Amino acid sequence: MTPHPQAEILRAIADGVDIEAFYVEEWCGVVPMTALRYIYDGNTPLRIKPKVININGIEVPEPMREMPPEGTSVYWPGFGSESDDTHTECADVGYYPTMLPDLLRKGLLRLTEEAAAIHANALLSFTRRI
């Protein structure tokens, strides 16, 4: 039997995990009954709310704990020579066989460029002048 396409979301709802729906161009938290209605309608994307860590009062998406499959793009915070210069670096898994596992162990790898940028800004928040 083929599992329901939203099986992971349904299990998360049953387990009391926070769910988000994408509407009005952003992810917003929804109550379980609303998530179930969105599953039934099939028109609104749903996801399990990403876990976050706190760095100097800034919520940062939780770092990856396992290396994704080879060929997957991963991102990490990057810094330039100017005090406020942040950017992200990117590579496909398998391209840097020594460096990427090291970044993973240090909690620096992310699956999205946005998450790496948030992490870079959170790290710089310790040294920015207010």
GROMACS .gro file of N, CA and C in nm:
model
  390
    1MET      N    1   0.084  -0.118   0.000
    1MET     CA    2   0.000   0.000   0.000
    1MET      C    3   0.089   0.125   0.000
    2THR      N    4   0.054   0.222  -0.080
    2THR     CA    5   0.130   0.346  -0.090
    2THR      C    6   0.094   0.438   0.026
    3PRO      N    7   0.195   0.490   0.097
    3PRO     CA    8   0.164   0.582   0.207
    3PRO      C    9   0.102   0.713   0.155
    4HIS      N   10   0.026   0.776   0.240
    4HIS     CA   11  -0.035   0.905   0.207
    4HIS      C   12   0.077   1.005   0.180
    5PRO      N   13   0.062   1.094   0.079
    5PRO     CA   14   0.168   1.190   0.049
    5PRO      C   15   0.200   1.284   0.165
    6GLN      N   16   0.107   1.302   0.255
    6GLN     CA   17   0.130   1.388   0.372
    6GLN      C   18   0.146   1.306   0.500
    7ALA      N   19   0.190   1.180   0.487
    7ALA     CA   20   0.201   1.091   0.603
    7ALA      C   21   0.288   1.149   0.714
    8GLU      N   22   0.400   1.212   0.675
    8GLU     CA   23   0.491   1.270   0.775
    8GLU      C   24   0.421   1.383   0.852
    9ILE      N   25   0.345   1.466   0.781
    9ILE     CA   26   0.271   1.575   0.845
    9ILE      C   27   0.163   1.519   0.936
   10LEU      N   28   0.091   1.416   0.889
   10LEU     CA   29  -0.015   1.355   0.970
   10LEU      C   30   0.042   1.296   1.099
   11ARG      N   31   0.158   1.228   1.089
   11ARG     CA   32   0.221   1.173   1.211
   11ARG      C   33   0.263   1.285   1.305
   12ALA      N   34   0.316   1.393   1.248
   12ALA     CA   35   0.359   1.507   1.330
   12ALA      C   36   0.239   1.569   1.403
   13ILE      N   37   0.127   1.583   1.334
   13ILE     CA   38   0.006   1.637   1.398
   13ILE      C   39  -0.034   1.546   1.513
   14ALA      N   40  -0.034   1.415   1.489
   14ALA     CA   41  -0.072   1.318   1.593
   14ALA      C   42   0.023   1.324   1.713
   15ASP      N   43   0.149   1.355   1.687
   15ASP     CA   44   0.250   1.361   1.794
   15ASP      C   45   0.257   1.498   1.861
   16GLY      N   46   0.175   1.594   1.815
   16GLY     CA   47   0.174   1.726   1.877
   16GLY      C   48   0.287   1.817   1.832
   17VAL      N   49   0.349   1.786   1.719
   17VAL     CA   50   0.459   1.867   1.666
   17VAL      C   51   0.399   1.990   1.596
   18ASP      N   52   0.467   2.104   1.606
   18ASP     CA   53   0.419   2.227   1.542
   18ASP      C   54   0.427   2.216   1.390
   19ILE      N   55   0.319   2.260   1.324
   19ILE     CA   56   0.308   2.256   1.179
   19ILE      C   57   0.296   2.399   1.127
   20GLU      N   58   0.354   2.424   1.008
   20GLU     CA   59   0.343   2.553   0.943
   20GLU      C   60   0.282   2.536   0.805
   21ALA      N   61   0.207   2.639   0.762
   21ALA     CA   62   0.149   2.643   0.628
   21ALA      C   63   0.206   2.764   0.555
   22PHE      N   64   0.220   2.751   0.423
   22PHE     CA   65   0.276   2.860   0.342
   22PHE      C   66   0.161   2.934   0.274
   23TYR      N   67   0.138   3.056   0.321
   23TYR     CA   68   0.041   3.143   0.255
   23TYR      C   69   0.080   3.287   0.279
   24VAL      N   70   0.037   3.375   0.192
   24VAL     CA   71   0.074   3.516   0.192
   24VAL      C   72   0.227   3.528   0.194
   25GLU      N   73   0.291   3.445   0.115
   25GLU     CA   74   0.436   3.451   0.092
   25GLU      C   75   0.524   3.425   0.214
   26GLU      N   76   0.471   3.355   0.315
   26GLU     CA   77   0.555   3.319   0.429
   26GLU      C   78   0.498   3.197   0.499
   27TRP      N   79   0.583   3.133   0.580
   27TRP     CA   80   0.542   3.019   0.660
   27TRP      C   81   0.483   3.069   0.790
   28CYS      N   82   0.363   3.019   0.824
   28CYS     CA   83   0.293   3.061   0.945
   28CYS      C   84   0.247   2.937   1.021
   29GLY      N   85   0.252   2.944   1.153
   29GLY     CA   86   0.205   2.834   1.235
   29GLY      C   87   0.054   2.815   1.220
   30VAL      N   88   0.011   2.690   1.222
   30VAL     CA   89  -0.132   2.658   1.213
   30VAL      C   90  -0.168   2.557   1.321
   31VAL      N   91  -0.294   2.563   1.366
   31VAL     CA   92  -0.343   2.465   1.463
   31VAL      C   93  -0.371   2.335   1.390
   32PRO      N   94  -0.375   2.222   1.463
   32PRO     CA   95  -0.394   2.092   1.397
   32PRO      C   96  -0.517   2.083   1.307
   33MET      N   97  -0.631   2.137   1.349
   33MET     CA   98  -0.751   2.127   1.265
   33MET      C   99  -0.733   2.201   1.132
   34THR      N  100  -0.666   2.314   1.135
   34THR     CA  101  -0.641   2.389   1.012
   34THR      C  102  -0.546   2.311   0.922
   35ALA      N  103  -0.443   2.250   0.981
   35ALA     CA  104  -0.350   2.169   0.901
   35ALA      C  105  -0.423   2.053   0.835
   36LEU      N  106  -0.513   1.989   0.910
   36LEU     CA  107  -0.590   1.878   0.852
   36LEU      C  108  -0.678   1.927   0.736
   37ARG      N  109  -0.736   2.044   0.751
   37ARG     CA  110  -0.818   2.099   0.643
   37ARG      C  111  -0.732   2.127   0.520
   38TYR      N  112  -0.610   2.180   0.542
   38TYR     CA  113  -0.520   2.205   0.429
   38TYR      C  114  -0.477   2.075   0.362
   39ILE      N  115  -0.458   1.970   0.439
   39ILE     CA  116  -0.425   1.840   0.380
   39ILE      C  117  -0.541   1.792   0.294
   40TYR      N  118  -0.663   1.805   0.346
   40TYR     CA  119  -0.782   1.763   0.272
   40TYR      C  120  -0.798   1.843   0.143
   41ASP      N  121  -0.781   1.975   0.151
   41ASP     CA  122  -0.794   2.061   0.033
   41ASP      C  123  -0.681   2.038  -0.068
   42GLY      N  124  -0.561   2.015  -0.017
   42GLY     CA  125  -0.447   1.988  -0.103
   42GLY      C  126  -0.389   2.108  -0.175
   43ASN      N  127  -0.428   2.231  -0.135
   43ASN     CA  128  -0.382   2.349  -0.207
   43ASN      C  129  -0.279   2.433  -0.132
   44THR      N  130  -0.257   2.404  -0.004
   44THR     CA  131  -0.165   2.486   0.076
   44THR      C  132  -0.048   2.399   0.122
   45PRO      N  133   0.075   2.437   0.087
   45PRO     CA  134   0.192   2.360   0.132
   45PRO      C  135   0.204   2.361   0.284
   46LEU      N  136   0.240   2.248   0.340
   46LEU     CA  137   0.261   2.233   0.484
   46LEU      C  138   0.402   2.181   0.509
   47ARG      N  139   0.454   2.212   0.627
   47ARG     CA  140   0.581   2.156   0.669
   47ARG      C  141   0.582   2.146   0.821
   48ILE      N  142   0.668   2.061   0.870
   48ILE     CA  143   0.695   2.056   1.013
   48ILE      C  144   0.779   2.178   1.045
   49LYS      N  145   0.741   2.251   1.151
   49LYS     CA  146   0.814   2.372   1.186
   49LYS      C  147   0.960   2.337   1.213
   50PRO      N  148   1.051   2.405   1.145
   50PRO     CA  149   1.194   2.375   1.165
   50PRO      C  150   1.236   2.406   1.309
   51LYS      N  151   1.324   2.324   1.361
   51LYS     CA  152   1.378   2.348   1.493
   51LYS      C  153   1.482   2.459   1.484
   52VAL      N  154   1.493   2.536   1.590
   52VAL     CA  155   1.588   2.646   1.591
   52VAL      C  156   1.676   2.638   1.715
   53ILE      N  157   1.790   2.704   1.705
   53ILE     CA  158   1.877   2.723   1.821
   53ILE      C  159   1.887   2.873   1.844
   54ASN      N  160   1.928   2.913   1.961
   54ASN     CA  161   1.939   3.054   1.996
   54ASN      C  162   2.085   3.093   2.002
   55ILE      N  163   2.121   3.192   1.919
   55ILE     CA  164   2.258   3.246   1.921
   55ILE      C  165   2.247   3.394   1.951
   56ASN      N  166   2.288   3.431   2.072
   56ASN     CA  167   2.287   3.572   2.113
   56ASN      C  168   2.148   3.635   2.095
   57GLY      N  169   2.043   3.560   2.128
   57GLY     CA  170   1.906   3.610   2.119
   57GLY      C  171   1.844   3.602   1.981
   58ILE      N  172   1.914   3.544   1.884
   58ILE     CA  173   1.864   3.532   1.748
   58ILE      C  174   1.830   3.386   1.721
   59GLU      N  175   1.707   3.361   1.673
   59GLU     CA  176   1.668   3.224   1.638
   59GLU      C  177   1.730   3.186   1.505
   60VAL      N  178   1.808   3.080   1.507
   60VAL     CA  179   1.881   3.031   1.390
   60VAL      C  180   1.834   2.888   1.363
   61PRO      N  181   1.803   2.854   1.238
   61PRO     CA  182   1.765   2.717   1.209
   61PRO      C  183   1.871   2.619   1.260
   62GLU      N  184   1.823   2.511   1.319
   62GLU     CA  185   1.913   2.411   1.376
   62GLU      C  186   2.008   2.358   1.269
   63PRO      N  187   2.135   2.337   1.305
   63PRO     CA  188   2.230   2.286   1.205
   63PRO      C  189   2.200   2.141   1.170
   64MET      N  190   2.254   2.100   1.057
   64MET     CA  191   2.241   1.961   1.015
   64MET      C  192   2.317   1.872   1.111
   65ARG      N  193   2.266   1.752   1.134
   65ARG     CA  194   2.332   1.655   1.222
   65ARG      C  195   2.391   1.539   1.143
   66GLU      N  196   2.343   1.522   1.019
   66GLU     CA  197   2.392   1.414   0.933
   66GLU      C  198   2.420   1.472   0.795
   67MET      N  199   2.518   1.415   0.729
   67MET     CA  200   2.552   1.460   0.594
   67MET      C  201   2.444   1.408   0.498
   68PRO      N  202   2.392   1.497   0.414
   68PRO     CA  203   2.293   1.452   0.315
   68PRO      C  204   2.361   1.372   0.204
   69PRO      N  205   2.283   1.315   0.113
   69PRO     CA  206   2.341   1.234   0.006
   69PRO      C  207   2.437   1.314  -0.083
   70GLU      N  208   2.531   1.243  -0.140
   70GLU     CA  209   2.629   1.306  -0.230
   70GLU      C  210   2.556   1.378  -0.342
   71GLY      N  211   2.606   1.498  -0.375
   71GLY     CA  212   2.545   1.580  -0.479
   71GLY      C  213   2.449   1.684  -0.426
   72THR      N  214   2.407   1.673  -0.299
   72THR     CA  215   2.319   1.772  -0.237
   72THR      C  216   2.397   1.899  -0.209
   73SER      N  217   2.340   2.014  -0.240
   73SER     CA  218   2.406   2.141  -0.210
   73SER      C  219   2.391   2.172  -0.061
   74VAL      N  220   2.499   2.215   0.001
   74VAL     CA  221   2.498   2.256   0.141
   74VAL      C  222   2.560   2.395   0.151
   75TYR      N  223   2.525   2.467   0.257
   75TYR     CA  224   2.566   2.607   0.274
   75TYR      C  225   2.623   2.626   0.413
   76TRP      N  226   2.712   2.726   0.425
   76TRP     CA  227   2.766   2.761   0.556
   76TRP      C  228   2.796   2.910   0.557
   77PRO      N  229   2.805   2.969   0.679
   77PRO     CA  230   2.830   3.113   0.690
   77PRO      C  231   2.968   3.148   0.637
   78GLY      N  232   2.976   3.264   0.572
   78GLY     CA  233   3.103   3.316   0.525
   78GLY      C  234   3.119   3.460   0.571
   79PHE      N  235   3.242   3.504   0.582
   79PHE     CA  236   3.271   3.639   0.631
   79PHE      C  237   3.377   3.705   0.546
   80GLY      N  238   3.358   3.833   0.519
   80GLY     CA  239   3.455   3.911   0.442
   80GLY      C  240   3.543   3.992   0.534
   81SER      N  241   3.625   4.077   0.474
   81SER     CA  242   3.721   4.155   0.552
   81SER      C  243   3.657   4.274   0.625
   82GLU      N  244   3.543   4.323   0.577
   82GLU     CA  245   3.474   4.433   0.644
   82GLU      C  246   3.398   4.378   0.765
   83SER      N  247   3.378   4.461   0.867
   83SER     CA  248   3.317   4.414   0.991
   83SER      C  249   3.174   4.363   0.974
   84ASP      N  250   3.098   4.418   0.879
   84ASP     CA  251   2.961   4.373   0.859
   84ASP      C  252   2.944   4.284   0.736
   85ASP      N  253   3.053   4.241   0.676
   85ASP     CA  254   3.046   4.164   0.552
   85ASP      C  255   3.019   4.017   0.581
   86THR      N  256   2.897   3.975   0.552
   86THR     CA  257   2.864   3.833   0.563
   86THR      C  258   2.815   3.785   0.427
   87HIS      N  259   2.836   3.660   0.404
   87HIS     CA  260   2.786   3.595   0.284
   87HIS      C  261   2.774   3.447   0.314
   88THR      N  262   2.735   3.370   0.218
   88THR     CA  263   2.729   3.225   0.238
   88THR      C  264   2.821   3.157   0.138
   89GLU      N  265   2.870   3.044   0.177
   89GLU     CA  266   2.950   2.959   0.089
   89GLU      C  267   2.865   2.838   0.056
   90CYS      N  268   2.893   2.775  -0.056
   90CYS     CA  269   2.812   2.661  -0.100
   90CYS      C  270   2.900   2.559  -0.171
   91ALA      N  271   2.865   2.432  -0.154
   91ALA     CA  272   2.931   2.325  -0.228
   91ALA      C  273   2.838   2.205  -0.229
   92ASP      N  274   2.860   2.117  -0.323
   92ASP     CA  275   2.785   1.993  -0.325
   92ASP      C  276   2.856   1.890  -0.239
   93VAL      N  277   2.777   1.811  -0.166
   93VAL     CA  278   2.833   1.706  -0.082
   93VAL      C  279   2.918   1.614  -0.171
   94GLY      N  280   3.036   1.584  -0.126
   94GLY     CA  281   3.130   1.502  -0.201
   94GLY      C  282   3.239   1.584  -0.265
   95TYR      N  283   3.217   1.715  -0.282
   95TYR     CA  284   3.316   1.799  -0.348
   95TYR      C  285   3.436   1.829  -0.259
   96TYR      N  286   3.411   1.858  -0.132
   96TYR     CA  287   3.518   1.882  -0.035
   96TYR      C  288   3.514   1.768   0.069
   97PRO      N  289   3.578   1.654   0.040
   97PRO     CA  290   3.561   1.537   0.127
   97PRO      C  291   3.616   1.553   0.268
   98THR      N  292   3.704   1.648   0.292
   98THR     CA  293   3.757   1.670   0.426
   98THR      C  294   3.688   1.787   0.493
   99MET      N  295   3.670   1.896   0.420
   99MET     CA  296   3.616   2.018   0.479
   99MET      C  297   3.469   2.006   0.520
  100LEU      N  298   3.384   1.950   0.434
  100LEU     CA  299   3.241   1.946   0.465
  100LEU      C  300   3.210   1.863   0.590
  101PRO      N  301   3.270   1.745   0.608
  101PRO     CA  302   3.246   1.673   0.734
  101PRO      C  303   3.293   1.752   0.857
  102ASP      N  304   3.401   1.829   0.841
  102ASP     CA  305   3.450   1.912   0.950
  102ASP      C  306   3.348   2.022   0.983
  103LEU      N  307   3.294   2.088   0.879
  103LEU     CA  308   3.191   2.191   0.902
  103LEU      C  309   3.066   2.130   0.965
  104LEU      N  310   3.032   2.008   0.926
  104LEU     CA  311   2.917   1.939   0.985
  104LEU      C  312   2.939   1.917   1.134
  105ARG      N  313   3.057   1.867   1.172
  105ARG     CA  314   3.089   1.843   1.314
  105ARG      C  315   3.085   1.973   1.395
  106LYS      N  316   3.120   2.085   1.332
  106LYS     CA  317   3.121   2.214   1.401
  106LYS      C  318   2.982   2.279   1.404
  107GLY      N  319   2.883   2.216   1.342
  107GLY     CA  320   2.747   2.271   1.343
  107GLY      C  321   2.729   2.389   1.250
  108LEU      N  322   2.804   2.393   1.141
  108LEU     CA  323   2.797   2.508   1.051
  108LEU      C  324   2.721   2.481   0.921
  109LEU      N  325   2.692   2.357   0.888
  109LEU     CA  326   2.627   2.327   0.761
  109LEU      C  327   2.475   2.343   0.769
  110ARG      N  328   2.420   2.398   0.661
  110ARG     CA  329   2.275   2.417   0.648
  110ARG      C  330   2.232   2.369   0.510
  111LEU      N  331   2.103   2.338   0.496
  111LEU     CA  332   2.049   2.295   0.367
  111LEU      C  333   2.004   2.412   0.279
  112THR      N  334   1.993   2.531   0.338
  112THR     CA  335   1.949   2.646   0.259
  112THR      C  336   2.045   2.763   0.276
  113GLU      N  337   2.053   2.844   0.172
  113GLU     CA  338   2.136   2.964   0.178
  113GLU      C  339   2.082   3.060   0.282
  114GLU      N  340   1.949   3.068   0.293
  114GLU     CA  341   1.887   3.158   0.391
  114GLU      C  342   1.929   3.122   0.533
  115ALA      N  343   1.929   2.993   0.566
  115ALA     CA  344   1.967   2.950   0.701
  115ALA      C  345   2.113   2.983   0.730
  116ALA      N  346   2.200   2.967   0.631
  116ALA     CA  347   2.342   3.001   0.650
  116ALA      C  348   2.360   3.151   0.671
  117ALA      N  349   2.282   3.233   0.600
  117ALA     CA  350   2.291   3.378   0.615
  117ALA      C  351   2.244   3.421   0.754
  118ILE      N  352   2.136   3.361   0.802
  118ILE     CA  353   2.087   3.391   0.937
  118ILE      C  354   2.195   3.356   1.039
  119HIS      N  355   2.259   3.241   1.020
  119HIS     CA  356   2.365   3.197   1.112
  119HIS      C  357   2.482   3.295   1.110
  120ALA      N  358   2.523   3.339   0.991
  120ALA     CA  359   2.634   3.435   0.981
  120ALA      C  360   2.602   3.563   1.055
  121ASN      N  361   2.483   3.617   1.036
  121ASN     CA  362   2.444   3.741   1.104
  121ASN      C  363   2.434   3.721   1.254
  122ALA      N  364   2.388   3.606   1.297
  122ALA     CA  365   2.381   3.580   1.442
  122ALA      C  366   2.521   3.576   1.503
  123LEU      N  367   2.616   3.515   1.433
  123LEU     CA  368   2.753   3.510   1.485
  123LEU      C  369   2.815   3.649   1.492
  124LEU      N  370   2.788   3.732   1.392
  124LEU     CA  371   2.843   3.868   1.394
  124LEU      C  372   2.774   3.957   1.499
  125SER      N  373   2.658   3.916   1.546
  125SER     CA  374   2.588   3.999   1.645
  125SER      C  375   2.669   4.014   1.773
  126PHE      N  376   2.763   3.925   1.798
  126PHE     CA  377   2.846   3.936   1.918
  126PHE      C  378   2.944   4.051   1.909
  127THR      N  379   2.982   4.092   1.787
  127THR     CA  380   3.086   4.191   1.774
  127THR      C  381   3.038   4.322   1.709
  128ARG      N  382   2.913   4.327   1.664
  128ARG     CA  383   2.862   4.451   1.603
  128ARG      C  384   2.843   4.558   1.708
  129ARG      N  385   2.872   4.679   1.669
  129ARG     CA  386   2.847   4.792   1.759
  129ARG      C  387   2.704   4.839   1.740
  130ILE      N  388   2.638   4.862   1.850
  130ILE     CA  389   2.497   4.904   1.844
  130ILE      C  390   2.487   5.053   1.866
   0.00000   0.00000   0.00000
